[in-house]
Amino acid sequence: MKIEKKELELYFHIPFCVKKCNYCDFLSAPCTREQQEAYMGALFAELEGRAAEYQDYTVVSVFIGGGTPSIIPEAGIAKLLRIVKEEYDLQENAEITIEVNPGTVDREKLQNYYQAGVNRLSIGLQSAENRELQTLGRIHTYEQFLDTYSLARELGFTNINVDVMSALPGQDLDSYRNTLYRVLNLQPMPEHISAYSLIVEEGTVFAKWEAEGKLDLPDEDSERHMYEETGRILETAGYHRYEISNYSLEGMECRHNCGYWTRKSYVGFGIGAASLVENIRFRNTDELKWYIENPLGCREELQVLSVEEQMEETMFLGLRMTAGVSCEAFQAYFGKSLKQVYGEVIDKNLETGLLRFKENEKGSYLQLTEKGLDVSNYVMSQFLFD
Amino acid sequence: MAVIDQSKIRNFCIVAHIDHGKSTLADRIIEKTGLLTSREMQAQVLDNMELERERGITIKAQSVRTVYRAQDGEEYIFNLIDTPGHVDFNYEVSRSLAACDGAILVVDAAQGIEAQTLANVYLALDHNLDVFPVINKIDLPSAEPQRVIEEIEDVIGIEAQEAPLISAKNGIGIEEVLEQIVTKIPAPTGNPDNPLQALIFDSLYDPYKGVIIFCRIMEGTVKKGTVIRMMATGAKEEVVEVGYFGAGQFIPCEELSAGMVGYITASIKNVKDTAVGDTVTDANRPCAEPLPGYKKVQSMVYCGMYPADGAKYPDLRDALEKLQLNDASLNYEPETSVALGFGFRCGFLGLLHLEIIQERLEREYNLDLVTTAPGVIYKVHKLNGEVIELTNPSNLPDPSEIDYMEEPIVSAEIMVTSEFIGSIMELCQERRGRYLGMEYIEGTRALLKYELPLNEIIYDFFDALKSRSRGYASFDYDIKGYEQSSLVKLDILINREEVDALSFIVHADSAYERGRKMCEKLKDEIPRHLFEIPIQAAVGGKIIARETVKAMRKDVLAKCYGGDITRKKKLLEKQKEGKKRMRQIGNVEIPQKAFMSVLKLDDRK
């Protein structure tokens, strides 16, 4: 009897960039060529070394993120994907994404990605205003983005995401709208748009500027306007919001990210990369040196999730998606109904209009309302147990 | 045990302004008189101090007996009575002084006379103590001993030319101090055969021995088996043990007779029975009358104390009970607040006392407390002739029933260098001070005399004084009495609901200003909700100030953390944890620290 294999997602972290952006608090930094090579070597070793561990799984998506993965010579990326194909059971139509930054790729690089099996590009545009890009500390211009985008289309990429950001210093409603319209005017339109709102994180250059009073952030009203305009403009253009910050054309949702929200098993490779395998969470060390020396022996923060923690995650991750949490799936997985576990919280939020139940052909879903999406943290935090 | 020759006893204390070196000099005296070797000094006295440091500021009087062989070849018994140094404990200080025959006045050679120097020295002189000055810290580069000597003679009017010039820290000049204790402080008087008359200057509760009474025997003799009676409280017990004070320990002895300082235990359960200032006498052979000066200790400052976690109410009650065993000046009675639930209205000698108790409750009893704004006792005269002593603003009768109200007034003395006189006078003016006069002390310093309402100085007057004089002003006060005043109750409404725990009494003229600031402060403290929350200040139902906490429009993590779920969960946990520390008023959640915000209204510089 053939046993249905379990699904698995793979994430690769490339912690390098040309120059750290002013708002970035991800694990990433400029580096030397030697460091890059040593790191890639360790990454290959980790990937190969773990193959046996995951032979019962089918890999359904691969995501190469960073940092700026596109600064790595394309041979490295090709080798990663070759190992995946050879040593892992990669599903035929798996989604394979790489993040690229304009200014770090040329025709040859993109072509090599394509040939290596990459079928989805995520391009970090952030803004179509060069002035704003400069404030962000981005290394590229809008024009460079246009080149990258059209090259990608020319080479046959049919699934492209574009990142944009609102609430940027010096940004106003008009300039933000302009960014959105320019993205929508791309030919053909991107299949996916991630629209984030800037959060000034501790330890970033922006945080320092903010403390010094040198960060000209939009006021609350304009920030809210931008946020509202995102939904209005993108939905008018035919996108649907399937997650708090993510919009896509029909059927073009990012499968890899949806996996995170639905708690699929995933394994992260590289420094700082987080994993969830069968309700066990862990992550690799943040230390570059330590990782390079022990790519297979640097997992930390291992945490076996209790049933309660699994329920909490199911809720605060699932509610990020506009479709919400499936009542049937919850019941099937936990053997208890949503209402049994969270009746009080749900009632309270139904009453305040932040949550609603929605029936569709697949069953009944608990989801955030428009108003609930705006204050999702407030709602989600209530789903944590005492 | 040989009978002690009264003429060889010296009972004294050390008075000083804070930080002028009182404790260091006490340590040196103990060390030099050979009670302890310097090694034991480290081991014992310092351990003791560490314990004290853990408990915050010393509020108990300490006493120690040492033996000194003087240059005349005789051995003298020194009883050093160390007194608490803060204005909150003035009464305790005065009782300690009454147990002495003389005092050493320590003055800093660089700073000279300060407000507490004056207050304490006058207190000592009032008790007819012989005072001799000591100039400390003469090894400081900025020391000006000659100037300070002149200052002492000019300002206080006591002879100071022979004042020992010392450094207590470095052990310079201590012998001279010891000699002067012998020559300048008189021996006690009193007849051991007279009926017993002893002054209680402190007491503490010991779980094994019961209450231990610290006393000075004025007349007569007390020994094991004597049936004693406290003349004010009427408590009566048989003496179990008498003794004197070693360093950090109680040393039992046969008897205590006139002129001696020591302790008595008599299985008394509650320190309330042994009020400081009370007279102990022999129940079977009482003295004719008690020693003068006893008064019942009156709490001056009141506040509500509530457990942050309502379930901890019994723990708070037990903790207060235990603290009160040892601190007769702590009062409490249960009260209920709509906003804060079950708690206690607690009375204290002053704000420092309040802070000490609060800290001890939090640290020693591991309680998380919400404290309401401290207030004083107001006398409310009702039209029907009834007079209410108001300690909780919520209990203020309806204004239509009130004839008039009175508030406590203090006489304050502030010592300040001339460059800051202007700003300090301005501060006193703002706090409704009544200017009484100013005396110049040498050319550059002045003593300002004011009458101030107590409720204007209990919050942050001392901080304001320090900040406006760059730390140079010093301050002392005495309760003067009650005066009629135009007072109103300021109520705070959050989302149109009155929050009882935020009400306070304020002078009518400052109501608007305080109300406005309170609203502003609360606006910053109360997190946004899903709806708009008006915050209003009202006097007698009339709104005098308003602020609005805007509705929460956004609370979203519009950022993709990829697979790093742990980080996101931590954020949500923090948010949930924050909510737990809130109090629900109607449908508004108020952080606990908002209830303390009234304390920090005066942020003007």
mmCIF file of N, CA and C in Angstrom, chain A residues 25-26 196-197 199 201 220-221 223-224 244-245 260 266 274 281 283 309 312 316-317 320 354 373-378 381 384 386, chain B residues 528 530 550-576 579-580 589:
data_model
loop_
_atom_site.group_PDB
_atom_site.id
_atom_site.type_symbol
_atom_site.label_atom_id
_atom_site.label_comp_id
_atom_site.label_asym_id
_atom_site.label_seq_id
_atom_site.Cartn_x
_atom_site.Cartn_y
_atom_site.Cartn_z
ATOM 1 N N ASP A 25 15.775 44.985 10.125
ATOM 2 C CA ASP A 25 16.249 44.321 11.343
ATOM 3 C C ASP A 25 16.338 42.820 11.145
ATOM 4 N N PHE A 26 16.391 42.410 9.882
ATOM 5 C CA PHE A 26 16.589 40.989 9.624
ATOM 6 C C PHE A 26 18.052 40.632 9.810
ATOM 7 N N TYR A 196 3.553 46.198 2.732
ATOM 8 C CA TYR A 196 3.845 46.305 4.151
ATOM 9 C C TYR A 196 3.770 47.750 4.607
ATOM 10 N N SER A 197 3.549 47.874 5.887
ATOM 11 C CA SER A 197 3.549 49.189 6.491
ATOM 12 C C SER A 197 4.845 49.260 7.289
ATOM 13 N N ILE A 199 7.488 49.483 9.940
ATOM 14 C CA ILE A 199 7.561 49.450 11.403
ATOM 15 C C ILE A 199 8.990 49.795 11.776
ATOM 16 N N GLU A 201 11.874 49.362 13.758
ATOM 17 C CA GLU A 201 12.307 48.327 14.701
ATOM 18 C C GLU A 201 13.538 48.789 15.471
ATOM 19 N N GLU A 220 -0.592 59.908 11.856
ATOM 20 C CA GLU A 220 -1.472 58.756 11.939
ATOM 21 C C GLU A 220 -2.554 58.770 10.855
ATOM 22 N N ASP A 221 -3.124 59.958 10.603
ATOM 23 C CA ASP A 221 -4.201 60.027 9.629
ATOM 24 C C ASP A 221 -3.721 59.634 8.240
ATOM 25 N N GLU A 223 -1.135 57.922 7.505
ATOM 26 C CA GLU A 223 -0.725 56.512 7.531
ATOM 27 C C GLU A 223 -1.942 55.612 7.324
ATOM 28 N N ARG A 224 -3.032 55.970 8.045
ATOM 29 C CA ARG A 224 -4.263 55.198 7.903
ATOM 30 C C ARG A 224 -4.840 55.286 6.494
ATOM 31 N N ILE A 244 -3.086 39.572 5.735
ATOM 32 C CA ILE A 244 -3.052 40.952 6.198
ATOM 33 C C ILE A 244 -2.279 41.887 5.260
ATOM 34 N N SER A 245 -1.109 41.475 4.809
ATOM 35 C CA SER A 245 -0.290 42.359 3.978
ATOM 36 C C SER A 245 -0.083 41.836 2.565
ATOM 37 N N TYR A 260 3.180 28.736 6.151
ATOM 38 C CA TYR A 260 3.473 29.252 7.503
ATOM 39 C C TYR A 260 2.188 29.481 8.287
ATOM 40 N N TYR A 266 7.922 22.915 7.951
ATOM 41 C CA TYR A 266 8.954 23.539 7.110
ATOM 42 C C TYR A 266 10.298 23.450 7.815
ATOM 43 N N ALA A 274 14.307 29.464 10.983
ATOM 44 C CA ALA A 274 13.396 28.786 11.899
ATOM 45 C C ALA A 274 12.729 27.613 11.199
ATOM 46 N N ARG A 281 9.249 23.177 17.195
ATOM 47 C CA ARG A 281 9.880 24.363 16.615
ATOM 48 C C ARG A 281 11.336 24.411 17.054
ATOM 49 N N ARG A 283 15.361 26.507 15.766
ATOM 50 C CA ARG A 283 16.001 27.394 14.792
ATOM 51 C C ARG A 283 17.499 27.177 14.843
ATOM 52 N N GLU A 309 -0.442 25.257 22.941
ATOM 53 C CA GLU A 309 0.358 26.116 22.067
ATOM 54 C C GLU A 309 0.007 25.910 20.597
ATOM 55 N N GLU A 312 -3.129 27.868 20.040
ATOM 56 C CA GLU A 312 -2.838 29.304 19.965
ATOM 57 C C GLU A 312 -2.277 29.662 18.595
ATOM 58 N N PHE A 316 -3.638 32.407 15.939
ATOM 59 C CA PHE A 316 -3.040 33.701 15.579
ATOM 60 C C PHE A 316 -2.339 33.671 14.225
ATOM 61 N N LEU A 317 -2.018 32.479 13.757
ATOM 62 C CA LEU A 317 -1.479 32.405 12.397
ATOM 63 C C LEU A 317 -2.613 32.332 11.382
ATOM 64 N N ARG A 320 -4.426 35.439 10.304
ATOM 65 C CA ARG A 320 -3.738 36.378 9.407
ATOM 66 C C ARG A 320 -4.306 36.274 8.002
ATOM 67 N N LEU A 354 -15.265 42.392 15.393
ATOM 68 C CA LEU A 354 -13.895 42.183 14.928
ATOM 69 C C LEU A 354 -13.728 40.808 14.282
ATOM 70 N N LEU A 373 -9.165 43.174 10.935
ATOM 71 C CA LEU A 373 -7.857 43.130 10.284
ATOM 72 C C LEU A 373 -6.993 44.310 10.728
ATOM 73 N N ASP A 374 -7.634 45.449 10.918
ATOM 74 C CA ASP A 374 -6.901 46.659 11.329
ATOM 75 C C ASP A 374 -6.280 46.506 12.724
ATOM 76 N N VAL A 375 -6.951 45.747 13.559
ATOM 77 C CA VAL A 375 -6.455 45.618 14.933
ATOM 78 C C VAL A 375 -6.190 44.146 15.246
ATOM 79 N N SER A 376 -5.593 43.472 14.285
ATOM 80 C CA SER A 376 -5.468 42.019 14.406
ATOM 81 C C SER A 376 -4.681 41.588 15.639
ATOM 82 N N ASN A 377 -3.649 42.349 15.996
ATOM 83 C CA ASN A 377 -2.882 41.951 17.186
ATOM 84 C C ASN A 377 -3.764 41.923 18.419
ATOM 85 N N TYR A 378 -4.628 42.921 18.507
ATOM 86 C CA TYR A 378 -5.535 43.017 19.642
ATOM 87 C C TYR A 378 -6.401 41.773 19.724
ATOM 88 N N SER A 381 -4.107 38.393 20.281
ATOM 89 C CA SER A 381 -3.527 38.217 21.615
ATOM 90 C C SER A 381 -4.546 37.596 22.569
ATOM 91 N N LEU A 384 -4.406 33.736 23.126
ATOM 92 C CA LEU A 384 -3.368 33.086 23.922
ATOM 93 C C LEU A 384 -3.980 32.698 25.268
ATOM 94 N N ASP A 386 -3.931 31.849 29.338
ATOM 95 C CA ASP A 386 -3.255 32.470 30.498
ATOM 96 C C ASP A 386 -2.127 31.588 31.005
ATOM 97 N N ARG B 528 -5.097 53.047 23.813
ATOM 98 C CA ARG B 528 -6.250 53.204 22.942
ATOM 99 C C ARG B 528 -7.129 51.975 22.997
ATOM 100 N N LEU B 530 -10.996 50.282 21.293
ATOM 101 C CA LEU B 530 -11.663 50.239 19.991
ATOM 102 C C LEU B 530 -12.579 51.439 19.813
ATOM 103 N N LYS B 550 -8.012 58.751 21.626
ATOM 104 C CA LYS B 550 -8.604 58.416 20.328
ATOM 105 C C LYS B 550 -8.805 56.914 20.208
ATOM 106 N N ALA B 551 -9.754 56.545 19.372
ATOM 107 C CA ALA B 551 -10.008 55.121 19.165
ATOM 108 C C ALA B 551 -8.805 54.485 18.478
ATOM 109 N N MET B 552 -8.590 53.241 18.811
ATOM 110 C CA MET B 552 -7.498 52.508 18.190
ATOM 111 C C MET B 552 -7.867 52.231 16.753
ATOM 112 N N ARG B 553 -7.016 52.626 15.848
ATOM 113 C CA ARG B 553 -7.343 52.415 14.448
ATOM 114 C C ARG B 553 -6.463 51.342 13.865
ATOM 115 N N LYS B 554 -5.359 51.105 14.517
ATOM 116 C CA LYS B 554 -4.439 50.153 13.932
ATOM 117 C C LYS B 554 -3.689 49.436 15.039
ATOM 118 N N ASP B 555 -3.677 48.140 14.952
ATOM 119 C CA ASP B 555 -2.869 47.357 15.861
ATOM 120 C C ASP B 555 -2.555 46.085 15.105
ATOM 121 N N VAL B 556 -1.629 46.209 14.213
ATOM 122 C CA VAL B 556 -1.414 45.108 13.289
ATOM 123 C C VAL B 556 0.064 45.002 12.986
ATOM 124 N N LEU B 557 0.479 43.786 12.810
ATOM 125 C CA LEU B 557 1.861 43.580 12.464
ATOM 126 C C LEU B 557 1.896 43.355 10.969
ATOM 127 N N ALA B 558 1.999 44.470 10.222
ATOM 128 C CA ALA B 558 1.893 44.375 8.781
ATOM 129 C C ALA B 558 3.239 44.039 8.190
ATOM 130 N N LYS B 559 3.848 43.035 8.756
ATOM 131 C CA LYS B 559 5.179 42.710 8.303
ATOM 132 C C LYS B 559 5.302 41.207 8.327
ATOM 133 N N CYS B 560 6.024 40.708 7.382
ATOM 134 C CA CYS B 560 6.153 39.262 7.303
ATOM 135 C C CYS B 560 7.411 38.819 8.019
ATOM 136 N N TYR B 561 7.239 38.005 9.029
ATOM 137 C CA TYR B 561 8.416 37.512 9.732
ATOM 138 C C TYR B 561 8.848 36.156 9.200
ATOM 139 N N GLY B 562 8.293 35.774 8.074
ATOM 140 C CA GLY B 562 8.635 34.474 7.547
ATOM 141 C C GLY B 562 8.270 33.417 8.551
ATOM 142 N N GLY B 563 9.148 32.476 8.730
ATOM 143 C CA GLY B 563 8.806 31.368 9.607
ATOM 144 C C GLY B 563 9.084 31.629 11.069
ATOM 145 N N ASP B 564 9.530 32.843 11.399
ATOM 146 C CA ASP B 564 9.907 33.116 12.787
ATOM 147 C C ASP B 564 8.678 33.419 13.631
ATOM 148 N N ILE B 565 7.949 32.364 13.949
ATOM 149 C CA ILE B 565 6.669 32.498 14.642
ATOM 150 C C ILE B 565 6.881 32.873 16.101
ATOM 151 N N THR B 566 7.995 32.382 16.660
ATOM 152 C CA THR B 566 8.269 32.610 18.075
ATOM 153 C C THR B 566 8.301 34.098 18.377
ATOM 154 N N ARG B 567 8.903 34.835 17.474
ATOM 155 C CA ARG B 567 9.014 36.269 17.667
ATOM 156 C C ARG B 567 7.637 36.930 17.682
ATOM 157 N N LYS B 568 6.806 36.473 16.773
ATOM 158 C CA LYS B 568 5.463 37.049 16.713
ATOM 159 C C LYS B 568 4.680 36.710 17.979
ATOM 160 N N LYS B 569 4.851 35.475 18.425
ATOM 161 C CA LYS B 569 4.101 35.067 19.607
ATOM 162 C C LYS B 569 4.543 35.874 20.826
ATOM 163 N N LYS B 570 5.830 36.135 20.909
ATOM 164 C CA LYS B 570 6.329 36.921 22.033
ATOM 165 C C LYS B 570 5.669 38.297 22.063
ATOM 166 N N LEU B 571 5.516 38.852 20.889
ATOM 167 C CA LEU B 571 4.874 40.159 20.787
ATOM 168 C C LEU B 571 3.436 40.105 21.292
ATOM 169 N N LEU B 572 2.719 39.071 20.874
ATOM 170 C CA LEU B 572 1.328 38.935 21.310
ATOM 171 C C LEU B 572 1.255 38.664 22.807
ATOM 172 N N GLU B 573 2.214 37.884 23.300
ATOM 173 C CA GLU B 573 2.231 37.582 24.728
ATOM 174 C C GLU B 573 2.437 38.838 25.549
ATOM 175 N N LYS B 574 3.322 39.688 25.048
ATOM 176 C CA LYS B 574 3.602 40.941 25.737
ATOM 177 C C LYS B 574 2.330 41.782 25.806
ATOM 178 N N GLN B 575 1.628 41.787 24.699
ATOM 179 C CA GLN B 575 0.386 42.540 24.636
ATOM 180 C C GLN B 575 -0.641 41.995 25.636
ATOM 181 N N LYS B 576 -0.726 40.681 25.687
ATOM 182 C CA LYS B 576 -1.686 40.066 26.598
ATOM 183 C C LYS B 576 -1.288 40.322 28.065
ATOM 184 N N LYS B 579 -2.266 43.648 29.199
ATOM 185 C CA LYS B 579 -3.692 43.771 29.508
ATOM 186 C C LYS B 579 -4.025 43.240 30.890
ATOM 187 N N LYS B 580 -3.276 42.208 31.282
ATOM 188 C CA LYS B 580 -3.531 41.613 32.584
ATOM 189 C C LYS B 580 -3.307 42.615 33.709
ATOM 190 N N GLU B 589 -10.094 49.669 30.022
ATOM 191 C CA GLU B 589 -9.022 49.045 30.787
ATOM 192 C C GLU B 589 -7.981 50.096 31.136
#
